[in-house]
Each structure stands twice: as structure tokens, then as C-alpha cells.
Coordinates of C-alpha atoms and ligand atoms in Angstrom, one line a residue:
M10 CA -82.6 103.6 44.1
N11 CA -84.3 105.4 47.0
I12 CA -87.7 104.3 48.3
I13 CA -89.8 106.2 50.8
F14 CA -92.5 104.6 52.9
F15 CA -95.4 106.2 54.9
H16 CA -98.5 104.9 56.6
P17 CA -100.3 107.4 58.9
A18 CA -101.7 104.9 61.4
S19 CA -99.5 104.7 64.6
H20 CA -100.4 101.0 65.0
F21 CA -99.2 100.1 61.5
N22 CA -96.1 97.9 61.4
S23 CA -94.0 100.1 59.0
D24 CA -90.7 98.4 60.0
K25 CA -91.9 95.1 58.7
W26 CA -92.6 96.7 55.4
I27 CA -89.4 98.6 55.2
Q28 CA -87.3 95.5 56.0
G29 CA -89.4 93.4 53.6
I30 CA -88.9 95.7 50.7
Q31 CA -85.2 96.1 51.5
T32 CA -84.8 92.3 51.5
R33 CA -86.6 92.0 48.1
L34 CA -84.7 94.9 46.6
P35 CA -81.2 94.8 48.2
E36 CA -79.9 97.4 45.8
A37 CA -82.4 100.0 47.1
N38 CA -82.2 102.3 50.0
V39 CA -85.6 102.1 51.7
R40 CA -86.5 104.6 54.4
Q41 CA -89.5 105.7 56.5
W42 CA -90.6 109.1 55.3
V43 CA -90.9 111.7 58.1
S44 CA -91.9 115.3 57.9
G45 CA -89.0 117.5 56.7
D46 CA -87.5 114.7 54.6
N47 CA -86.9 116.2 51.1
A48 CA -84.0 113.9 50.2
P49 CA -84.3 112.2 46.7
A50 CA -86.8 109.4 46.2
D51 CA -87.5 107.2 43.1
Y52 CA -90.5 105.5 44.5
A53 CA -93.1 106.1 47.3
L54 CA -95.2 103.5 49.1
V55 CA -98.2 105.1 50.8
W56 CA -101.7 104.7 52.2
L57 CA -102.4 108.4 52.8
P58 CA -99.7 110.8 51.7
S59 CA -99.4 114.2 53.2
Y60 CA -99.0 117.2 50.9
E61 CA -95.4 117.6 52.0
M62 CA -94.4 114.0 51.3
L63 CA -94.9 114.0 47.5
A64 CA -95.5 117.6 46.3
N65 CA -92.6 118.9 44.1
R66 CA -91.1 115.4 43.6
Q67 CA -91.3 115.6 39.9
D68 CA -88.5 113.1 39.4
I69 CA -90.3 110.3 41.3
K70 CA -91.0 107.3 39.0
G71 CA -94.0 105.8 40.8
I72 CA -96.4 106.1 43.7
F73 CA -97.7 102.8 45.1
S74 CA -100.9 102.6 47.1
L75 CA -100.8 100.1 50.0
G76 CA -104.4 99.1 49.3
A77 CA -106.7 98.3 46.4
G78 CA -108.7 101.5 46.6
V79 CA -107.0 104.8 45.8
D80 CA -110.0 107.0 46.7
A81 CA -108.3 108.3 49.8
I82 CA -105.2 109.3 47.9
L83 CA -107.2 110.9 45.1
N84 CA -109.4 112.8 47.6
Q85 CA -106.3 114.1 49.3
E86 CA -105.2 115.5 45.9
L87 CA -108.7 117.1 45.4
E88 CA -108.6 118.7 48.8
N89 CA -105.0 119.8 48.5
P90 CA -104.1 120.1 44.8
G91 CA -100.4 119.3 44.2
T92 CA -100.3 116.4 46.7
L93 CA -99.6 114.1 43.8
P94 CA -96.9 115.3 41.4
E95 CA -98.2 115.7 37.9
A96 CA -98.2 112.8 35.4
I97 CA -96.5 110.4 37.9
P98 CA -97.9 106.8 37.7
L99 CA -100.2 105.9 40.6
I100 CA -100.2 102.1 41.1
R101 CA -102.7 100.2 43.2
L102 CA -102.7 96.7 44.7
E103 CA -104.4 94.1 42.7
D104 CA -105.6 91.1 44.8
A105 CA -102.5 90.9 47.1
G106 CA -104.2 88.3 49.2
M107 CA -107.5 90.2 49.3
A108 CA -109.5 88.2 46.7
R109 CA -109.7 85.1 48.9
Q110 CA -110.7 87.2 51.9
M111 CA -113.5 88.8 49.9
Q112 CA -114.7 85.4 48.7
E113 CA -114.9 84.2 52.3
Y114 CA -116.7 87.4 53.5
V115 CA -119.2 87.3 50.6
V116 CA -119.9 83.5 50.7
S117 CA -120.5 83.6 54.5
S118 CA -122.8 86.6 54.2
V119 CA -124.8 85.2 51.3
L120 CA -125.2 81.8 52.8
Y121 CA -126.4 83.4 56.1
Y122 CA -129.2 85.1 54.2
F123 CA -129.9 82.2 51.8
R124 CA -130.3 79.8 54.7
R125 CA -132.5 82.4 56.4
M126 CA -130.2 82.5 59.5
D127 CA -131.2 86.2 60.0
E128 CA -134.8 85.2 60.4
Y129 CA -134.0 82.1 62.6
K130 CA -132.0 84.4 64.8
Q131 CA -135.1 86.5 65.4
Y132 CA -137.3 83.5 66.1
Q133 CA -134.7 82.2 68.5
E134 CA -134.9 85.5 70.4
Q135 CA -138.7 84.9 70.8
R136 CA -138.1 81.1 71.7
L137 CA -140.1 80.2 68.6
W138 CA -139.7 76.8 66.8
H139 CA -140.6 78.0 63.3
P140 CA -139.3 76.0 60.3
M141 CA -139.6 78.0 57.0
P142 CA -139.4 76.8 53.4
P143 CA -135.9 77.2 51.9
Y144 CA -135.3 79.9 49.3
N145 CA -135.4 78.7 45.7
R146 CA -131.7 78.9 44.5
K147 CA -132.7 80.0 41.0
E148 CA -134.8 82.8 42.3
F149 CA -132.2 83.9 44.8
V150 CA -130.4 86.0 42.1
I151 CA -127.1 87.6 43.2
G152 CA -126.0 90.9 41.6
V153 CA -122.4 92.0 41.9
L154 CA -121.7 95.7 41.4
G155 CA -118.2 95.8 40.0
A156 CA -116.5 93.0 38.1
G157 CA -112.8 93.9 38.5
V158 CA -110.1 92.0 40.3
L159 CA -112.1 91.5 43.5
G160 CA -115.6 91.4 42.0
R161 CA -114.7 88.7 39.6
S162 CA -113.1 86.6 42.3
V163 CA -116.3 86.8 44.3
I164 CA -118.4 86.0 41.3
E165 CA -116.4 82.9 40.5
K166 CA -116.7 81.7 44.1
L167 CA -120.5 82.2 44.2
R168 CA -120.8 80.3 40.9
E169 CA -119.2 77.3 42.7
F170 CA -122.4 77.2 44.9
D171 CA -124.5 77.2 41.7
F172 CA -126.1 80.6 42.5
S173 CA -127.5 82.7 39.6
V174 CA -125.0 85.5 39.4
R175 CA -125.1 88.7 37.3
C176 CA -122.7 91.6 37.3
W177 CA -122.7 95.3 36.5
S178 CA -119.6 97.2 35.4
R179 CA -118.5 100.1 33.2
T180 CA -117.6 97.9 30.3
P181 CA -119.1 94.5 29.2
K182 CA -117.7 91.3 30.6
Q183 CA -117.6 87.7 29.4
I184 CA -117.8 85.4 32.4
D185 CA -119.1 81.8 32.0
H186 CA -122.8 81.5 33.2
V187 CA -122.9 85.1 34.4
E188 CA -125.1 87.8 32.9
S189 CA -123.1 91.0 32.3
F190 CA -124.7 94.4 32.4
Y191 CA -122.8 97.6 31.9
G192 CA -123.2 101.3 32.0
K193 CA -125.9 103.5 33.5
A194 CA -128.4 102.5 30.8
Q195 CA -128.4 98.9 31.9
L196 CA -128.4 99.5 35.7
G197 CA -132.2 99.2 36.0
D198 CA -132.4 95.9 34.1
F199 CA -129.5 94.5 36.2
L200 CA -131.2 95.5 39.5
S201 CA -134.7 94.2 38.6
E202 CA -133.9 90.5 39.3
C203 CA -131.5 91.0 42.3
K204 CA -132.4 89.4 45.6
V205 CA -128.9 90.1 46.9
L206 CA -126.8 93.1 45.9
I207 CA -123.1 93.1 46.6
N208 CA -121.1 96.3 46.1
I209 CA -117.5 96.0 45.2
L210 CA -117.1 99.1 43.1
P211 CA -114.3 101.7 43.5
D212 CA -115.3 104.9 45.1
T213 CA -115.3 107.5 42.3
P214 CA -117.5 110.6 41.5
E215 CA -119.6 108.2 39.4
T216 CA -120.2 105.6 42.1
R217 CA -120.5 107.8 45.2
G218 CA -124.1 107.7 46.6
L219 CA -125.1 105.0 44.1
L220 CA -126.7 102.8 46.8
N221 CA -129.7 105.1 47.5
L222 CA -133.4 104.8 48.0
S223 CA -134.1 104.9 44.2
L224 CA -131.8 101.9 43.7
F225 CA -133.3 100.0 46.7
Q226 CA -136.7 100.4 45.1
Q227 CA -135.5 98.7 41.9
V228 CA -134.2 95.4 43.4
K229 CA -136.6 92.5 44.4
P230 CA -138.7 93.4 47.5
G231 CA -137.0 92.2 50.7
S232 CA -133.5 92.0 49.2
Y233 CA -130.2 91.8 50.9
V234 CA -127.4 94.3 50.6
I235 CA -123.7 93.6 51.2
N236 CA -121.4 96.6 51.0
I237 CA -117.7 95.7 51.0
A238 CA -116.4 98.6 48.9
R239 CA -116.6 102.1 50.4
G240 CA -119.0 103.8 52.8
A241 CA -119.5 106.9 50.6
Q242 CA -121.3 104.7 48.0
L243 CA -124.1 104.1 50.4
V244 CA -126.6 106.8 51.5
E245 CA -126.9 105.5 55.0
Q246 CA -130.2 107.3 55.8
D247 CA -131.7 105.8 52.6
L248 CA -130.8 102.3 53.8
L249 CA -132.7 102.8 57.0
I250 CA -135.8 104.0 55.1
A251 CA -135.5 101.1 52.6
I252 CA -135.5 98.6 55.5
D253 CA -138.5 100.3 57.1
K254 CA -140.4 100.1 53.8
G255 CA -139.4 96.5 53.2
Y256 CA -137.4 97.1 50.1
V257 CA -134.4 95.7 51.9
A258 CA -134.7 92.9 54.4
G259 CA -131.1 93.0 55.7
A260 CA -127.7 94.5 55.2
T261 CA -124.1 93.4 55.9
L262 CA -121.8 96.4 56.0
D263 CA -118.1 96.5 56.3
V264 CA -117.5 100.2 55.3
F265 CA -119.0 103.4 56.4
V266 CA -119.1 107.1 55.6
E267 CA -117.2 107.8 58.8
E268 CA -114.8 105.2 60.2
P269 CA -114.6 104.2 62.9
L270 CA -118.4 104.3 63.1
S271 CA -119.6 106.7 65.8
N272 CA -121.0 104.8 68.8
L273 CA -124.2 106.9 68.4
H274 CA -124.8 105.6 64.9
P275 CA -128.2 103.8 64.5
F276 CA -126.6 100.9 62.5
W277 CA -125.0 99.5 65.7
T278 CA -128.3 98.4 67.2
H279 CA -130.4 97.8 64.1
P280 CA -131.7 94.3 64.2
R281 CA -131.4 93.9 60.4
I282 CA -127.9 95.3 60.0
N283 CA -124.7 93.4 60.5
I284 CA -121.5 95.4 60.9
T285 CA -117.8 94.6 60.6
P286 CA -115.0 97.2 61.1
H287 CA -113.6 97.5 57.5
I288 CA -112.0 94.0 57.6
A289 CA -113.6 92.4 54.5
A290 CA -110.1 92.1 53.0
K291 CA -106.8 93.3 54.5
T292 CA -103.6 93.9 52.5
M293 CA -101.4 90.9 53.0
P294 CA -97.9 92.3 53.5
D295 CA -95.9 89.5 51.9
E296 CA -98.1 89.2 48.8
A297 CA -98.3 93.0 48.5
M298 CA -94.5 93.5 48.8
D299 CA -93.9 90.8 46.1
I300 CA -96.3 92.7 43.7
I301 CA -94.9 96.1 44.5
C302 CA -91.2 95.0 44.0
E303 CA -92.1 93.2 40.8
N304 CA -93.7 96.4 39.6
I305 CA -90.6 98.4 40.5
R306 CA -88.5 96.0 38.5
R307 CA -90.8 96.4 35.6
I308 CA -90.6 100.2 35.7
E309 CA -86.8 100.0 36.0
K310 CA -86.8 97.9 32.8
G311 CA -89.0 100.5 31.0
E312 CA -92.0 98.2 31.2
S313 CA -95.5 99.1 32.3
P314 CA -96.5 98.2 35.9
S315 CA -99.7 96.3 36.5
G316 CA -102.4 98.0 38.6
L317 CA -101.8 101.4 37.0
V318 CA -104.6 103.8 38.0
D319 CA -106.5 105.7 35.2
M320 CA -106.5 109.2 36.7
T321 CA -109.4 110.3 34.5
L322 CA -111.6 107.3 35.7
G323 CA -110.4 107.5 39.3
Y324 CA -109.7 103.7 39.7
Ligands
LIG10 P1 -111.0 97.1 40.1 O1 -110.3 95.8 39.7 O2 -110.5 98.4 39.6 O3 -112.5 96.9 39.6 C1 -113.4 97.9 39.6 C2 -114.7 97.4 38.9 O4 -115.7 98.5 39.1 C3 -114.5 97.2 37.4 O5 -115.3 96.1 37.0 C4 -115.1 98.5 36.8 O6 -115.6 98.3 35.5 C5 -116.2 98.8 37.8 N1 -116.6 100.2 37.8 C6 -115.8 101.3 38.1 N2 -116.5 102.4 37.8 C7 -117.7 102.0 37.4 C8 -118.9 102.8 37.0 N3 -119.0 104.1 37.0 N4 -120.0 102.1 36.6 C9 -120.0 100.7 36.6 N5 -118.9 100.0 36.9 C10 -117.8 100.6 37.3 O7 -111.1 97.1 41.7 P2 -111.0 96.0 42.8 O8 -109.6 95.6 43.0 O9 -111.9 94.9 42.4 O10 -111.4 96.7 44.1 C11 -112.7 97.3 44.2 C12 -112.8 98.2 45.4 O11 -112.9 97.4 46.6 C13 -111.7 99.1 45.8 O12 -111.7 100.3 45.0 C14 -111.9 99.4 47.3 O13 -112.6 100.5 47.4 C15 -112.7 98.2 47.7 N6 -112.0 97.4 48.7 C16 -112.5 97.2 50.0 C17 -111.9 96.4 50.9 C18 -112.5 96.2 52.3 O14 -111.8 95.6 53.1 N7 -113.7 96.5 52.5 C19 -110.7 95.8 50.6 C20 -110.1 96.0 49.3 C21 -110.8 96.8 48.4 P3 -114.7 97.9 34.3 O15 -114.2 96.5 34.6 O16 -115.6 98.0 33.1 O17 -113.6 98.9 34.3
LIG11 C1 -109.0 98.5 51.6 O1 -110.0 99.0 51.8 C2 -108.3 98.6 50.3 O2 -108.8 99.5 49.5 O3 -107.3 97.9 50.1

């Protein structure tokens, strides 16, 4: 069995991955893919494949994404048709150590706003001793856009703090004590009670630009926005307008239209915006390699891998 590996970032530790996969699958021949390598491959592990890496590899049995999101891979195919050989399974990472990190990120951000730390920070800057009444937990409704592997884990953790949580997804969900809304028709009802909006949707043509001025006008006035999914889902200029108009009181953003964020970007210095550099949840190599190798074994046995991407839905 031949496995090719490619990650475009020069700082990425590909050797660790190649050795780790090799140890887990001793029967395989694992190699770093480099331009010009057309030798046979049964499986490919990639973050962003170049056209040359996968095109014409019709006998490949599976392409594994090194992340949860496959938007970059699918966009590559859109820009350069043929990057992905036809009808070959594309498999994404499910959790792989990311769920816990998302829980940490979301809980710390939500508590920051719930305990009014953003406002106390501003009073501190003015040397003002100004106690405020706490928010009423029942009225501090948290809406989670996306209730998949990561969204659900975030919802479960927020419930442990007794927050009122509701979710919005494509199909209905049954989660204890969580109100489920689904489809475009229920988006307005979902938004109408949200004091906090957390986005953990995959980036697809359906979700791109979803966080826009019209959406910000539908949440509770002075709401908080936490975007941990993809930058393209947020219309950045609309967020600035929504903050100016008071629809949004603060935003915590991990992802951006352009990454790294340009140092001229207004978000850097905005008093109501907190920024992190796309670190909400990193792929944990050991967990990810275990999952990928288990999936390769499944495919070899003729079974279906877990995390198969539906190419028509784009996630
Ligand atoms: P997932 O398991 O595929 O879940 C996706 C969820 O979004 C599902 O609940 C799905 O609904 C819902 N959804 C998709 N399209 C929709 C639409 N048009 N309308 C309403 N709901 C829709 O994905 P995941 O593993 O939770 O990951 C989510 C995303 O997080 C990834 O795609 C990635 O972009 C992002 N991410 C970011 C970081 C970071 O560090 N910032 C790290 C990892 C992942 P159904 O359940 O009804 O299908
Ligand atoms: C990271 O953003 C991922 O999609 O895994």
C-alpha cells in the first residue's frame, strides 16, 4: 500500500506525520509527495493539494483532509477542475482532539461576555469603579449555528453551565434541553432570542456570507458574536456597521476572509473585537493519525470510512 502526504506550510512537521502513519501501518510505504512524483498511490493525506498531486490518480482509494473543514480542498477543485479525481472518497477529520479545544474556546469567550468582562475592561481603562447587575442566565440565550461534531460538543459543554442553548442546522436535532431549529425557514425564529451567536458551520455556498447585516438585525440588540468556523461566512464590513448601530456589542473572531489578517485591518484595533489567529482548534496529530489509519483499514476491508464528505453538500 502506498500513501502520499503533503502539507503546503513550510513550518508544518510533515516528518512527524509520515513516521506516525508508517508506525501505525507498517505494511504501508508512506512518502512525502513532491512535485514530479507520479508513482502509484493508494491514499493521499493533504491539507491543500496542488492540481499535480492528485489529478489523473483514478486508482487512488481515498483522500484524507488533515483538518475538519474541506472548504480549501473543494475551492481548489472549483478553481482548478480536476484537482480531485472523480468519484474518489474525500474524508475529513471528525473531532481528532478539536472538540475539547472548541469547548474551551467557546466557554471562555461566553463567560467573558456573560460576566461583563468586556465592559469592566473599558471601565478599568477610565479608572471607573462601576459595579453592574449580572446578566440573567435565562435571558442570556446562546444560539449555535451548526450542530455537527464540533457544534454538538460545544452545545453539551455550555449546557453544563445551565445556559439556555438553541441550535440551527440543516436537519432537525434531538439534544436534551436544547431547542433545535433547521433550514432557512426557521433561521429567523432561531435568531430572534439569541444574545450570543456562535458560528461553527462548514463553509459552503449555502453558508458563505451568512453572518451579515440582515442577520445581525435579527438577534437580540447588543448581542455577542463568536466566529470559530470560517472567515468567508462573516461579511466583515457588516460586522463593523452592526457594532456601530448597537446590534452587536462585541465579537470574538478566530477566522478571517484573509489569513493572516492584514496589519491594516480595522479589526486589530477595534475596542469591541477580540482576535485570535485561527487557533480555536488545532488538529492533534496523534488523534488524527489514529482516526485516519483506522479509516484506511476500514476501506481496505471494504467498509465505509467515517467522516466521508458529501460532495453535493460540500461538507
Ligand atoms: P460537521 O460535523 O460537518 O457539522 C456541520 C454542521 O453544520 C451540521 O450540523 C450541519 O447540519 C450544519 N450545516 C451545514 N450546512 C448547513 C446549512 N446550509 N444550513 C444549516 N446548517 C448547516 O462539521 P464540524 O466537524 O462540526 O466542523 C464545522 C466547521 O468548523 C468546519 O467545517 C471548519 O470550517 C470549522 N473548524 C474551524 C476550526 C478553527 O480552528 N477555527 C477548527 C476546526 C474546524 P446537519 O447536521 O443537519 O447536516
Ligand atoms: C481547521 O480550521 C480545520 O478545519 O480543521
